[in-house]
């Protein structure tokens, strides 16, 4: 019967097959092509964005390959950071994670502070663009005055094996901010984002588990990102716990002023951003920024923020909660914070 042999035999049989047989053989191939296209689209949207362009020519400076334990100033040896007014500097603080945890909201809220200057896009320097060199990276940063803090956010840093070593090489004094969220909710949100860009993906259940409701598939990035304790273990090889601030993604929604207050304290800044800057948008289910004096209207995050999640069966949610529970408890112990996910 046509199609029962190897690939070469199937091709040969097709040439002499009747219309019905040819259609029967072409159908599986069409299905394979469709699956390949869907998987390719998923990978495309799951990968971080490309390296952003820099607007001016920079002298090439090789990125360091090993952390410098002797360097206690901002910047690697041979790359002194300009201290004059209105100069581009390496970030003194980074929002390193996590994806779909609330990093964009945190950055936008912090940009209200007059002593924070932040890069709007995600440069992905320490995970994807490291070969561009530190001079290229510094050239992306906004200009700052003395006393102002330069920041950027790239949530994928937290789950990138090489990122802690590379950031430590730039400056061992870098302050690191991690926004974390219930890993089950975070995984569903991650899936919802990808599904919005790639309709036709397999179900959340099919991607999260092998063989129906078999073992959890930790190879899927939406699941793997939520293993916070494992990722933090890697970071603690290079930075002490005092270098980190862990922000609750849930409290960033329910009480943004309190969480932003903690961040301002961590950065050594006066608490300028307070509850007077926020109001809760019931439609989006998310806090928004009140309009500034003289501006036209309040400012909320983009349409993609607060998007509805696909319905996930309760059995799937419970299985994932049970899977994450020991990892969550270890993370609570490591950070000294109970985020209340269990």
mmCIF file of C-alpha atoms in Angstrom:
data_model
loop_
_atom_site.group_PDB
_atom_site.id
_atom_site.type_symbol
_atom_site.label_atom_id
_atom_site.label_comp_id
_atom_site.label_asym_id
_atom_site.label_seq_id
_atom_site.Cartn_x
_atom_site.Cartn_y
_atom_site.Cartn_z
ATOM 1 C CA UNK A 1 0.000 0.000 0.000
ATOM 2 C CA UNK A 2 1.341 3.474 -0.825
ATOM 3 C CA UNK A 3 2.943 5.222 2.169
ATOM 4 C CA UNK A 4 3.757 1.990 4.022
ATOM 5 C CA UNK A 5 7.415 2.005 2.956
ATOM 6 C CA UNK A 6 10.202 4.538 3.467
ATOM 7 C CA UNK A 7 10.221 8.135 2.295
ATOM 8 C CA UNK A 8 11.802 7.228 -1.064
ATOM 9 C CA UNK A 9 9.276 4.485 -1.684
ATOM 10 C CA UNK A 10 6.374 6.844 -0.956
ATOM 11 C CA UNK A 11 7.682 9.355 -3.482
ATOM 12 C CA UNK A 12 8.045 6.669 -6.135
ATOM 13 C CA UNK A 13 4.581 5.260 -5.517
ATOM 14 C CA UNK A 14 3.057 8.718 -5.783
ATOM 15 C CA UNK A 15 4.249 9.173 -9.352
ATOM 16 C CA UNK A 16 2.227 6.223 -10.542
ATOM 17 C CA UNK A 17 -0.643 6.465 -8.106
ATOM 18 C CA UNK A 18 -4.198 7.306 -8.997
ATOM 19 C CA UNK A 19 -5.882 10.542 -7.929
ATOM 20 C CA UNK A 20 -7.218 9.081 -4.685
ATOM 21 C CA UNK A 21 -3.836 7.680 -3.619
ATOM 22 C CA UNK A 22 -2.005 10.877 -4.457
ATOM 23 C CA UNK A 23 -4.421 12.913 -2.361
ATOM 24 C CA UNK A 24 -4.032 10.497 0.533
ATOM 25 C CA UNK A 25 -0.260 10.873 0.433
ATOM 26 C CA UNK A 26 -0.255 14.625 -0.006
ATOM 27 C CA UNK A 27 -2.513 15.203 3.009
ATOM 28 C CA UNK A 28 -0.027 14.024 5.675
ATOM 29 C CA UNK A 29 2.717 16.055 4.020
ATOM 30 C CA UNK A 30 0.538 19.156 4.046
ATOM 31 C CA UNK A 31 -0.134 18.541 7.730
ATOM 32 C CA UNK A 32 3.603 18.234 8.425
ATOM 33 C CA UNK A 33 4.265 21.505 6.601
ATOM 34 C CA UNK A 34 1.545 23.235 8.635
ATOM 35 C CA UNK A 35 2.983 21.913 11.918
ATOM 36 C CA UNK A 36 6.479 23.040 10.906
ATOM 37 C CA UNK A 37 5.199 26.538 10.097
ATOM 38 C CA UNK A 38 3.410 26.813 13.445
ATOM 39 C CA UNK A 39 6.470 25.647 15.374
ATOM 40 C CA UNK A 40 8.663 28.059 13.454
ATOM 41 C CA UNK A 41 6.327 30.946 14.260
ATOM 42 C CA UNK A 42 6.271 29.936 17.928
ATOM 43 C CA UNK A 43 10.080 29.907 18.100
ATOM 44 C CA UNK A 44 10.223 33.285 16.367
ATOM 45 C CA UNK A 45 7.972 34.960 18.923
ATOM 46 C CA UNK A 46 9.471 33.106 21.884
ATOM 47 C CA UNK A 47 12.975 34.398 21.130
ATOM 48 C CA UNK A 48 14.077 37.783 22.461
ATOM 49 C CA UNK A 49 14.120 40.741 20.123
ATOM 50 C CA UNK A 50 17.114 41.523 17.944
ATOM 51 C CA UNK A 51 19.938 43.756 19.058
ATOM 52 C CA UNK A 52 18.741 47.382 18.920
ATOM 53 C CA UNK A 53 20.611 49.774 16.637
ATOM 54 C CA UNK A 54 22.915 52.417 18.050
ATOM 55 C CA UNK A 55 22.638 55.884 16.602
ATOM 56 C CA UNK A 56 26.283 56.887 16.650
ATOM 57 C CA UNK A 57 29.638 55.353 15.714
ATOM 58 C CA UNK A 58 31.500 53.832 18.634
ATOM 59 C CA UNK A 59 35.070 52.696 18.947
ATOM 60 C CA UNK A 60 35.126 48.891 19.225
ATOM 61 C CA UNK A 61 35.897 47.709 22.736
ATOM 62 C CA UNK A 62 35.976 43.954 23.403
ATOM 63 C CA UNK A 63 33.621 42.702 26.089
ATOM 64 C CA UNK A 64 35.434 41.078 29.034
ATOM 65 C CA UNK A 65 35.327 37.303 29.215
ATOM 66 C CA UNK A 66 35.852 36.886 32.953
ATOM 67 C CA UNK A 67 34.610 38.905 35.941
ATOM 68 C CA UNK A 68 37.134 41.218 37.553
ATOM 69 C CA UNK A 69 37.135 40.716 41.311
ATOM 70 C CA UNK A 70 39.472 43.670 41.782
ATOM 71 C CA UNK A 71 37.285 46.163 39.954
ATOM 72 C CA UNK A 72 34.933 47.813 42.447
ATOM 73 C CA UNK A 73 34.034 50.817 40.309
ATOM 74 C CA UNK A 74 31.320 51.127 37.705
ATOM 75 C CA UNK A 75 32.665 49.745 34.458
ATOM 76 C CA UNK A 76 35.302 47.209 33.518
ATOM 77 C CA UNK A 77 39.059 47.935 33.650
ATOM 78 C CA UNK A 78 40.109 50.097 30.720
ATOM 79 C CA UNK A 79 36.547 51.438 30.353
ATOM 80 C CA UNK A 80 36.266 54.352 32.797
ATOM 81 C CA UNK A 81 32.750 55.689 33.029
ATOM 82 C CA UNK A 82 32.316 59.353 32.242
ATOM 83 C CA UNK A 83 31.242 61.237 35.349
ATOM 84 C CA UNK A 84 30.512 64.609 33.795
ATOM 85 C CA UNK A 85 26.996 65.978 33.284
ATOM 86 C CA UNK A 86 24.899 64.672 30.459
ATOM 87 C CA UNK A 87 27.031 61.622 29.740
ATOM 88 C CA UNK A 88 26.127 58.059 28.825
ATOM 89 C CA UNK A 89 26.943 55.632 31.610
ATOM 90 C CA UNK A 90 26.667 51.935 32.259
ATOM 91 C CA UNK A 91 23.496 51.072 34.169
ATOM 92 C CA UNK A 92 23.841 51.126 37.923
ATOM 93 C CA UNK A 93 20.655 49.048 38.211
ATOM 94 C CA UNK A 94 19.071 46.397 36.018
ATOM 95 C CA UNK A 95 15.614 44.842 35.948
ATOM 96 C CA UNK A 96 16.726 41.327 35.053
ATOM 97 C CA UNK A 97 13.455 39.383 35.260
ATOM 98 C CA UNK A 98 11.106 37.820 34.853
ATOM 99 C CA UNK A 99 9.165 37.683 31.614
ATOM 100 C CA UNK A 100 5.420 38.287 32.182
ATOM 101 C CA UNK A 101 6.113 39.173 35.787
ATOM 102 C CA UNK A 102 5.390 42.901 35.529
ATOM 103 C CA UNK A 103 8.746 44.279 34.411
ATOM 104 C CA UNK A 104 7.295 46.728 31.881
ATOM 105 C CA UNK A 105 4.902 48.144 34.464
ATOM 106 C CA UNK A 106 7.720 48.528 36.985
ATOM 107 C CA UNK A 107 9.944 50.335 34.496
ATOM 108 C CA UNK A 108 7.189 52.724 33.424
ATOM 109 C CA UNK A 109 6.311 53.508 37.046
ATOM 110 C CA UNK A 110 9.973 54.141 37.916
ATOM 111 C CA UNK A 111 10.428 56.487 34.972
ATOM 112 C CA UNK A 112 8.228 58.969 36.810
ATOM 113 C CA UNK A 113 11.141 59.559 39.172
ATOM 114 C CA UNK A 114 13.293 62.529 38.115
ATOM 115 C CA UNK A 115 16.487 60.775 39.219
ATOM 116 C CA UNK A 116 15.924 57.670 37.084
ATOM 117 C CA UNK A 117 16.761 57.564 33.398
ATOM 118 C CA UNK A 118 15.877 54.299 31.708
ATOM 119 C CA UNK A 119 16.286 52.805 28.276
ATOM 120 C CA UNK A 120 12.819 52.176 26.869
ATOM 121 C CA UNK A 121 13.594 49.128 24.725
ATOM 122 C CA UNK A 122 15.144 45.859 25.864
ATOM 123 C CA UNK A 123 18.778 45.800 24.645
ATOM 124 C CA UNK A 124 19.380 42.060 25.320
ATOM 125 C CA UNK A 125 23.074 42.857 25.660
ATOM 126 C CA UNK A 126 24.004 40.252 28.265
ATOM 127 C CA UNK A 127 22.173 37.412 26.537
ATOM 128 C CA UNK A 128 22.133 38.023 22.780
ATOM 129 C CA UNK A 129 24.290 41.017 21.886
ATOM 130 C CA UNK A 130 27.326 40.603 24.135
ATOM 131 C CA UNK A 131 29.692 40.346 21.185
ATOM 132 C CA UNK A 132 28.850 43.967 20.304
ATOM 133 C CA UNK A 133 31.025 45.068 23.232
ATOM 134 C CA UNK A 134 30.574 47.328 26.239
ATOM 135 C CA UNK A 135 31.119 50.546 24.291
ATOM 136 C CA UNK A 136 28.156 49.653 22.057
ATOM 137 C CA UNK A 137 26.071 48.879 25.134
ATOM 138 C CA UNK A 138 26.917 52.159 26.832
ATOM 139 C CA UNK A 139 26.089 54.008 23.640
ATOM 140 C CA UNK A 140 22.487 52.802 23.924
ATOM 141 C CA UNK A 141 21.976 54.390 27.328
ATOM 142 C CA UNK A 142 20.233 57.728 27.894
ATOM 143 C CA UNK A 143 22.348 60.651 29.028
ATOM 144 C CA UNK A 144 22.315 61.286 32.762
ATOM 145 C CA UNK A 145 23.410 64.022 35.137
ATOM 146 C CA UNK A 146 25.383 63.447 38.309
ATOM 147 C CA UNK A 147 23.158 61.859 40.918
ATOM 148 C CA UNK A 148 20.817 60.255 38.383
ATOM 149 C CA UNK A 149 20.579 56.492 37.966
ATOM 150 C CA UNK A 150 20.773 54.759 34.602
ATOM 151 C CA UNK A 151 18.615 51.664 34.227
ATOM 152 C CA UNK A 152 17.531 49.135 31.650
ATOM 153 C CA UNK A 153 15.337 46.050 31.710
ATOM 154 C CA UNK A 154 15.683 42.760 29.886
ATOM 155 C CA UNK A 155 13.660 40.026 31.617
ATOM 156 C CA UNK A 156 15.458 37.158 29.890
ATOM 157 C CA UNK A 157 18.686 37.943 31.771
ATOM 158 C CA UNK A 158 17.405 36.107 34.851
ATOM 159 C CA UNK A 159 17.181 32.792 32.984
ATOM 160 C CA UNK A 160 20.386 33.228 30.929
ATOM 161 C CA UNK A 161 23.279 31.163 32.271
ATOM 162 C CA UNK A 162 26.006 33.607 31.211
ATOM 163 C CA UNK A 163 24.269 36.833 32.285
ATOM 164 C CA UNK A 164 25.422 36.968 35.951
ATOM 165 C CA UNK A 165 29.084 36.540 35.039
ATOM 166 C CA UNK A 166 28.877 39.141 32.296
ATOM 167 C CA UNK A 167 27.057 41.698 34.446
ATOM 168 C CA UNK A 168 29.543 41.136 37.272
ATOM 169 C CA UNK A 169 32.349 41.795 34.792
ATOM 170 C CA UNK A 170 30.765 45.141 33.925
ATOM 171 C CA UNK A 171 30.310 46.075 37.582
ATOM 172 C CA UNK A 172 30.088 43.866 40.681
ATOM 173 C CA UNK A 173 28.165 46.688 42.370
ATOM 174 C CA UNK A 174 25.208 46.528 39.976
ATOM 175 C CA UNK A 175 21.835 46.519 41.735
ATOM 176 C CA UNK A 176 19.571 43.777 40.452
ATOM 177 C CA UNK A 177 15.762 43.896 40.484
ATOM 178 C CA UNK A 178 13.678 40.777 39.853
ATOM 179 C CA UNK A 179 9.899 40.972 39.477
ATOM 180 C CA UNK A 180 8.410 37.574 40.286
ATOM 181 C CA UNK A 181 4.882 36.257 40.001
ATOM 182 C CA UNK A 182 3.063 33.020 40.778
ATOM 183 C CA UNK A 183 4.816 30.719 38.294
ATOM 184 C CA UNK A 184 1.570 29.021 37.239
ATOM 185 C CA UNK A 185 -0.146 32.328 36.428
ATOM 186 C CA UNK A 186 3.059 33.550 34.807
ATOM 187 C CA UNK A 187 3.240 30.474 32.548
ATOM 188 C CA UNK A 188 -0.376 30.915 31.435
ATOM 189 C CA UNK A 189 0.271 34.605 30.722
ATOM 190 C CA UNK A 190 3.370 33.673 28.739
ATOM 191 C CA UNK A 191 1.315 31.219 26.690
ATOM 192 C CA UNK A 192 -1.436 33.801 26.150
ATOM 193 C CA UNK A 193 1.081 36.270 24.737
ATOM 194 C CA UNK A 194 2.513 33.737 22.310
ATOM 195 C CA UNK A 195 -0.953 32.499 21.335
ATOM 196 C CA UNK A 196 -2.015 36.060 20.469
ATOM 197 C CA UNK A 197 0.841 36.230 17.969
ATOM 198 C CA UNK A 198 0.703 32.625 16.787
ATOM 199 C CA UNK A 199 -2.906 31.367 16.563
ATOM 200 C CA UNK A 200 -3.208 27.623 16.193
ATOM 201 C CA UNK A 201 -0.658 26.671 18.838
ATOM 202 C CA UNK A 202 -1.231 23.402 20.677
ATOM 203 C CA UNK A 203 -3.168 23.757 23.911
ATOM 204 C CA UNK A 204 -1.484 24.911 27.100
ATOM 205 C CA UNK A 205 -1.969 21.419 28.534
ATOM 206 C CA UNK A 206 -0.310 19.755 25.536
ATOM 207 C CA UNK A 207 2.757 21.987 25.876
ATOM 208 C CA UNK A 208 3.054 21.880 29.681
ATOM 209 C CA UNK A 209 2.935 18.099 30.047
ATOM 210 C CA UNK A 210 4.339 15.113 28.239
ATOM 211 C CA UNK A 211 1.908 12.347 27.334
ATOM 212 C CA UNK A 212 -1.314 14.027 28.388
ATOM 213 C CA UNK A 213 -1.049 14.707 32.105
ATOM 214 C CA UNK A 214 2.314 12.953 32.408
ATOM 215 C CA UNK A 215 5.515 14.583 33.677
ATOM 216 C CA UNK A 216 5.773 18.367 33.506
ATOM 217 C CA UNK A 217 7.819 19.409 30.485
ATOM 218 C CA UNK A 218 10.517 21.681 31.938
ATOM 219 C CA UNK A 219 12.031 22.022 28.469
ATOM 220 C CA UNK A 220 9.161 24.371 27.592
ATOM 221 C CA UNK A 221 10.349 27.886 28.386
ATOM 222 C CA UNK A 222 6.981 28.944 29.826
ATOM 223 C CA UNK A 223 7.430 26.303 32.525
ATOM 224 C CA UNK A 224 11.203 26.584 32.943
ATOM 225 C CA UNK A 225 11.190 30.340 33.643
ATOM 226 C CA UNK A 226 9.122 29.742 36.799
ATOM 227 C CA UNK A 227 11.849 27.661 38.468
ATOM 228 C CA UNK A 228 13.033 30.791 40.254
ATOM 229 C CA UNK A 229 15.150 29.011 42.883
ATOM 230 C CA UNK A 230 17.240 27.268 40.243
ATOM 231 C CA UNK A 231 17.897 30.481 38.347
ATOM 232 C CA UNK A 232 18.742 32.389 41.533
ATOM 233 C CA UNK A 233 21.296 29.705 42.455
ATOM 234 C CA UNK A 234 23.248 30.660 39.343
ATOM 235 C CA UNK A 235 23.155 34.386 40.194
ATOM 236 C CA UNK A 236 24.316 33.849 43.760
ATOM 237 C CA UNK A 237 27.587 32.453 42.428
ATOM 238 C CA UNK A 238 28.483 36.020 41.415
ATOM 239 C CA UNK A 239 26.368 38.411 43.501
ATOM 240 C CA UNK A 240 25.438 38.458 47.191
ATOM 241 C CA UNK A 241 21.767 38.398 48.131
ATOM 242 C CA UNK A 242 22.064 42.042 49.203
ATOM 243 C CA UNK A 243 22.505 42.987 45.526
ATOM 244 C CA UNK A 244 18.931 41.866 44.777
ATOM 245 C CA UNK A 245 15.473 43.265 45.307
ATOM 246 C CA UNK A 246 12.608 40.862 44.647
ATOM 247 C CA UNK A 247 9.420 42.658 43.678
ATOM 248 C CA UNK A 248 6.051 40.927 43.945
ATOM 249 C CA UNK A 249 4.257 41.031 40.607
ATOM 250 C CA UNK A 250 0.954 40.530 42.416
ATOM 251 C CA UNK A 251 1.501 43.439 44.828
ATOM 252 C CA UNK A 252 2.674 45.587 41.942
ATOM 253 C CA UNK A 253 -0.937 45.306 40.741
ATOM 254 C CA UNK A 254 -2.806 45.504 44.055
ATOM 255 C CA UNK A 255 -0.559 48.081 45.785
ATOM 256 C CA UNK A 256 1.835 49.610 43.250
ATOM 257 C CA UNK A 257 2.847 52.536 45.465
ATOM 258 C CA UNK A 258 4.120 50.229 48.214
ATOM 259 C CA UNK A 259 6.211 48.125 45.836
ATOM 260 C CA UNK A 260 7.578 51.192 44.045
ATOM 261 C CA UNK A 261 8.450 52.624 47.464
ATOM 262 C CA UNK A 262 10.563 49.545 48.191
ATOM 263 C CA UNK A 263 12.358 49.927 44.857
ATOM 264 C CA UNK A 264 13.115 53.597 45.491
ATOM 265 C CA UNK A 265 14.537 52.690 48.918
ATOM 266 C CA UNK A 266 16.671 49.940 47.351
ATOM 267 C CA UNK A 267 18.081 52.407 44.826
ATOM 268 C CA UNK A 268 18.828 54.962 47.537
ATOM 269 C CA UNK A 269 16.350 57.476 46.154
ATOM 270 C CA UNK A 270 13.803 59.697 47.807
ATOM 271 C CA UNK A 271 10.244 58.332 47.627
ATOM 272 C CA UNK A 272 8.955 60.620 44.913
ATOM 273 C CA UNK A 273 6.593 58.147 43.210
ATOM 274 C CA UNK A 274 3.713 57.551 45.632
ATOM 275 C CA UNK A 275 0.069 56.500 45.672
ATOM 276 C CA UNK A 276 -0.963 59.883 44.294
ATOM 277 C CA UNK A 277 0.466 58.788 40.929
ATOM 278 C CA UNK A 278 -1.791 55.734 40.476
ATOM 279 C CA UNK A 279 -5.388 54.783 39.920
ATOM 280 C CA UNK A 280 -6.864 51.355 39.290
ATOM 281 C CA UNK A 281 -8.348 50.759 35.850
ATOM 282 C CA UNK A 282 -11.196 48.304 36.446
ATOM 283 C CA UNK A 283 -11.522 47.540 32.725
ATOM 284 C CA UNK A 284 -7.910 46.429 32.364
ATOM 285 C CA UNK A 285 -7.679 45.094 35.903
ATOM 286 C CA UNK A 286 -4.407 46.945 36.225
ATOM 287 C CA UNK A 287 -3.085 50.135 37.833
ATOM 288 C CA UNK A 288 -2.537 53.083 35.518
ATOM 289 C CA UNK A 289 -0.722 56.372 35.921
ATOM 290 C CA UNK A 290 -2.744 59.479 36.624
ATOM 291 C CA UNK A 291 -2.331 62.213 34.080
ATOM 292 C CA UNK A 292 0.442 64.642 34.784
ATOM 293 C CA UNK A 293 -0.356 68.311 35.176
ATOM 294 C CA UNK A 294 -0.927 69.791 31.737
ATOM 295 C CA UNK A 295 -1.257 66.433 29.962
ATOM 296 C CA UNK A 296 -4.380 65.304 28.175
ATOM 297 C CA UNK A 297 -5.299 61.994 29.738
ATOM 298 C CA UNK A 298 -4.138 59.260 32.133
ATOM 299 C CA UNK A 299 -1.531 56.818 30.872
ATOM 300 C CA UNK A 300 -1.993 53.044 30.913
ATOM 301 C CA UNK A 301 0.244 50.349 29.573
ATOM 302 C CA UNK A 302 -0.323 49.014 26.060
ATOM 303 C CA UNK A 303 -3.298 46.999 24.895
ATOM 304 C CA UNK A 304 -1.353 43.757 25.356
ATOM 305 C CA UNK A 305 -1.161 44.351 29.120
ATOM 306 C CA UNK A 306 -4.041 42.835 31.030
ATOM 307 C CA UNK A 307 -5.102 40.650 28.091
ATOM 308 C CA UNK A 308 -7.519 37.829 29.047
ATOM 309 C CA UNK A 309 -5.963 34.442 29.658
ATOM 310 C CA UNK A 310 -7.156 31.315 27.867
ATOM 311 C CA UNK A 311 -9.176 28.920 29.991
ATOM 312 C CA UNK A 312 -6.956 26.214 31.466
ATOM 313 C CA UNK A 313 -8.567 23.139 33.079
ATOM 314 C CA UNK A 314 -8.422 23.134 36.877
ATOM 315 C CA UNK A 315 -6.688 19.746 36.874
ATOM 316 C CA UNK A 316 -3.841 21.254 34.846
ATOM 317 C CA UNK A 317 -3.530 24.230 37.206
ATOM 318 C CA UNK A 318 -3.470 21.950 40.266
ATOM 319 C CA UNK A 319 -0.818 19.701 38.752
ATOM 320 C CA UNK A 320 1.392 22.681 38.015
ATOM 321 C CA UNK A 321 0.846 24.147 41.482
ATOM 322 C CA UNK A 322 1.959 20.859 43.011
ATOM 323 C CA UNK A 323 4.976 20.752 40.697
ATOM 324 C CA UNK A 324 6.131 24.273 41.570
ATOM 325 C CA UNK A 325 5.448 24.042 45.335
ATOM 326 C CA UNK A 326 8.898 22.724 46.416
ATOM 327 C CA UNK A 327 10.664 25.182 44.121
ATOM 328 C CA UNK A 328 8.579 28.054 45.501
ATOM 329 C CA UNK A 329 9.367 27.109 49.088
ATOM 330 C CA UNK A 330 13.069 26.965 48.349
ATOM 331 C CA UNK A 331 12.812 30.380 46.704
ATOM 332 C CA UNK A 332 11.065 31.773 49.807
ATOM 333 C CA UNK A 333 13.916 30.438 51.953
ATOM 334 C CA UNK A 334 16.602 31.826 49.666
ATOM 335 C CA UNK A 335 15.090 35.322 49.498
ATOM 336 C CA UNK A 336 13.619 35.533 52.992
ATOM 337 C CA UNK A 337 10.254 36.464 51.447
ATOM 338 C CA UNK A 338 7.015 34.483 51.355
ATOM 339 C CA UNK A 339 5.171 35.490 48.192
ATOM 340 C CA UNK A 340 2.048 33.525 49.130
ATOM 341 C CA UNK A 341 1.758 31.417 46.004
ATOM 342 C CA UNK A 342 0.997 28.175 47.866
#
